Each structure stands twice: as structure tokens, then as C-alpha cells.
mmCIF file of C-alpha atoms in Angstrom:
data_model
loop_
_atom_site.group_PDB
_atom_site.id
_atom_site.type_symbol
_atom_site.label_atom_id
_atom_site.label_comp_id
_atom_site.label_asym_id
_atom_site.label_seq_id
_atom_site.Cartn_x
_atom_site.Cartn_y
_atom_site.Cartn_z
ATOM 1 C CA MET A 13 96.444 68.108 107.626
ATOM 2 C CA ALA A 14 93.408 70.453 107.371
ATOM 3 C CA LYS A 15 92.206 72.781 104.452
ATOM 4 C CA LEU A 16 90.388 76.225 104.382
ATOM 5 C CA LEU A 17 88.462 76.183 101.016
ATOM 6 C CA VAL A 18 87.636 79.634 100.067
ATOM 7 C CA LEU A 19 85.058 80.052 97.235
ATOM 8 C CA TYR A 20 84.959 83.700 95.790
ATOM 9 C CA LYS A 21 81.714 84.189 93.908
ATOM 10 C CA THR A 22 81.594 86.106 90.708
ATOM 11 C CA PRO A 23 82.432 89.820 91.518
ATOM 12 C CA SER A 24 80.861 92.819 90.116
ATOM 13 C CA ASP A 25 84.382 93.655 88.467
ATOM 14 C CA ALA A 26 86.325 90.524 87.745
ATOM 15 C CA ALA A 27 89.429 92.674 86.677
ATOM 16 C CA ALA A 28 89.325 94.722 89.646
ATOM 17 C CA PHE A 29 88.971 91.496 91.857
ATOM 18 C CA ASP A 30 91.759 89.666 89.967
ATOM 19 C CA LYS A 31 94.166 92.792 90.258
ATOM 20 C CA TYR A 32 93.550 93.416 93.919
ATOM 21 C CA TYR A 33 93.778 89.618 94.844
ATOM 22 C CA ALA A 34 97.016 89.083 93.014
ATOM 23 C CA GLU A 35 98.610 92.685 94.112
ATOM 24 C CA THR A 36 97.310 92.849 97.744
ATOM 25 C CA HIS A 37 95.394 89.771 99.203
ATOM 26 C CA ILE A 38 97.948 87.187 98.536
ATOM 27 C CA ALA A 39 100.568 88.981 100.222
ATOM 28 C CA ILE A 40 98.430 89.709 103.376
ATOM 29 C CA ALA A 41 97.223 86.028 103.380
ATOM 30 C CA LYS A 42 100.701 84.511 102.996
ATOM 31 C CA LYS A 43 101.457 86.239 106.445
ATOM 32 C CA ILE A 44 98.860 83.856 108.269
ATOM 33 C CA PRO A 45 100.807 81.912 110.877
ATOM 34 C CA GLY A 46 100.711 78.076 110.553
ATOM 35 C CA LEU A 47 99.851 78.426 106.724
ATOM 36 C CA ARG A 48 101.627 75.335 105.138
ATOM 37 C CA HIS A 49 100.450 75.707 101.513
ATOM 38 C CA PHE A 50 98.320 78.191 99.529
ATOM 39 C CA GLU A 51 96.998 77.628 96.032
ATOM 40 C CA VAL A 52 94.310 79.211 93.914
ATOM 41 C CA SER A 53 92.447 78.262 90.865
ATOM 42 C CA ARG A 54 93.590 79.457 87.489
ATOM 43 C CA GLY A 55 91.053 80.320 84.716
ATOM 44 C CA PRO A 56 87.353 79.624 84.795
ATOM 45 C CA VAL A 57 85.892 77.534 87.531
ATOM 46 C CA ALA A 58 83.347 75.169 85.927
ATOM 47 C CA THR A 59 81.047 72.306 87.027
ATOM 48 C CA PRO A 60 80.664 69.102 84.995
ATOM 49 C CA ALA A 61 77.608 70.582 83.564
ATOM 50 C CA GLY A 62 79.200 74.033 82.614
ATOM 51 C CA PRO A 63 79.918 77.475 84.013
ATOM 52 C CA SER A 64 79.572 77.958 87.716
ATOM 53 C CA GLY A 65 79.028 81.073 89.821
ATOM 54 C CA VAL A 66 82.416 80.896 91.620
ATOM 55 C CA HIS A 67 85.181 83.265 90.171
ATOM 56 C CA LEU A 68 87.986 81.875 92.107
ATOM 57 C CA VAL A 69 88.910 78.996 94.483
ATOM 58 C CA ALA A 70 91.616 79.410 97.213
ATOM 59 C CA THR A 71 92.904 76.362 99.143
ATOM 60 C CA LEU A 72 94.966 77.019 102.440
ATOM 61 C CA THR A 73 96.591 74.165 103.989
ATOM 62 C CA PHE A 74 97.525 73.885 107.677
ATOM 63 C CA ASP A 75 98.549 71.246 110.293
ATOM 64 C CA ASP A 76 95.086 70.608 111.630
ATOM 65 C CA ALA A 77 91.648 72.530 112.148
ATOM 66 C CA SER A 78 92.726 73.803 115.528
ATOM 67 C CA ALA A 79 95.784 75.436 113.677
ATOM 68 C CA ILE A 80 93.337 77.155 111.356
ATOM 69 C CA GLN A 81 91.264 78.489 114.161
ATOM 70 C CA ALA A 82 94.469 79.815 115.941
ATOM 71 C CA ALA A 83 95.583 81.391 112.593
ATOM 72 C CA PHE A 84 92.358 83.247 112.229
ATOM 73 C CA GLY A 85 92.753 84.409 115.780
ATOM 74 C CA SER A 86 95.925 86.078 115.077
ATOM 75 C CA PRO A 87 96.334 89.683 113.957
ATOM 76 C CA GLU A 88 97.614 88.386 110.667
ATOM 77 C CA GLY A 89 94.618 86.061 110.297
ATOM 78 C CA GLN A 90 91.996 88.742 111.302
ATOM 79 C CA ALA A 91 93.847 91.195 108.645
ATOM 80 C CA ALA A 92 93.362 88.644 105.814
ATOM 81 C CA ALA A 93 89.782 88.002 106.903
ATOM 82 C CA ALA A 94 88.922 91.838 107.006
ATOM 83 C CA ASP A 95 90.583 92.245 103.870
ATOM 84 C CA VAL A 96 88.071 90.032 102.194
ATOM 85 C CA GLY A 97 85.473 92.680 102.397
ATOM 86 C CA LYS A 98 87.525 94.888 100.247
ATOM 87 C CA PHE A 99 87.363 93.005 97.160
ATOM 88 C CA ALA A 100 84.843 90.155 97.326
ATOM 89 C CA THR A 101 81.930 91.857 96.110
ATOM 90 C CA GLY A 102 80.060 88.673 94.818
ATOM 91 C CA GLY A 103 80.362 87.084 98.245
ATOM 92 C CA VAL A 104 82.479 84.343 99.474
ATOM 93 C CA ASP A 105 81.891 80.949 101.127
ATOM 94 C CA MET A 106 84.553 79.409 103.408
ATOM 95 C CA PHE A 107 84.891 75.654 104.490
ATOM 96 C CA ILE A 108 87.210 74.022 106.943
ATOM 97 C CA TYR A 109 87.720 70.433 106.973
ATOM 98 C CA GLU A 110 90.356 67.806 107.976
ATOM 99 C CA THR A 111 91.970 65.545 105.107
ATOM 100 C CA ALA A 112 92.880 61.981 105.044
ATOM 101 C CA ASN A 113 94.893 60.191 102.324
ATOM 102 C CA VAL A 114 92.909 57.407 100.703
#
């Protein structure tokens, strides 16, 4: 399996971010082809030392890294990527990686 880890940094208006993400972005992202699982953090995102600058973590699971690349080359994937700019006012970091059970 492979994951796309999305770290949304603290937005200028957290309530507006949360509303848009829940009511609009999730539905757009769920249309991405090849998406196997989609989960988001709930509540504050902290570090072992305390608060972080991250507002929300989204983890999207695909069969492999090439499936992620293909997914974001599709019209649905491009729509999801373009939508991020509409609400992620604090910025966003995205990471793609393969996983292994240990």
C-alpha cells in the first residue's frame, strides 16, 4: 500500500476551514480514482512536547505510489488538488510514501 499524508497548517479562520473541509472538500477528494481509504484527524494535532502548527492531518491510502501519481493526474485528482487552495490558508505539506507491515 501507499499513502498520501496531508498536513494542513493552522488556517487564518479555523471554523471556516473546518466547515469547508467537511461540507465540500471531503466529497471532492472521495471521487479520486484508486482511493482505498481516507481518514482525517479529529481534535487538536499535538506533538509530544505540546501544541503543533498543524490543524488537520488527512491520510489517503492507495495500492501503490504509482496509483497515487495516476490518481492526481486524473480530472478528479486535479480537481481535489485545485480545491486545496480555496481553504488551506495556512499552507499544506504533502508526503507520498509506500508502507510495509512490520
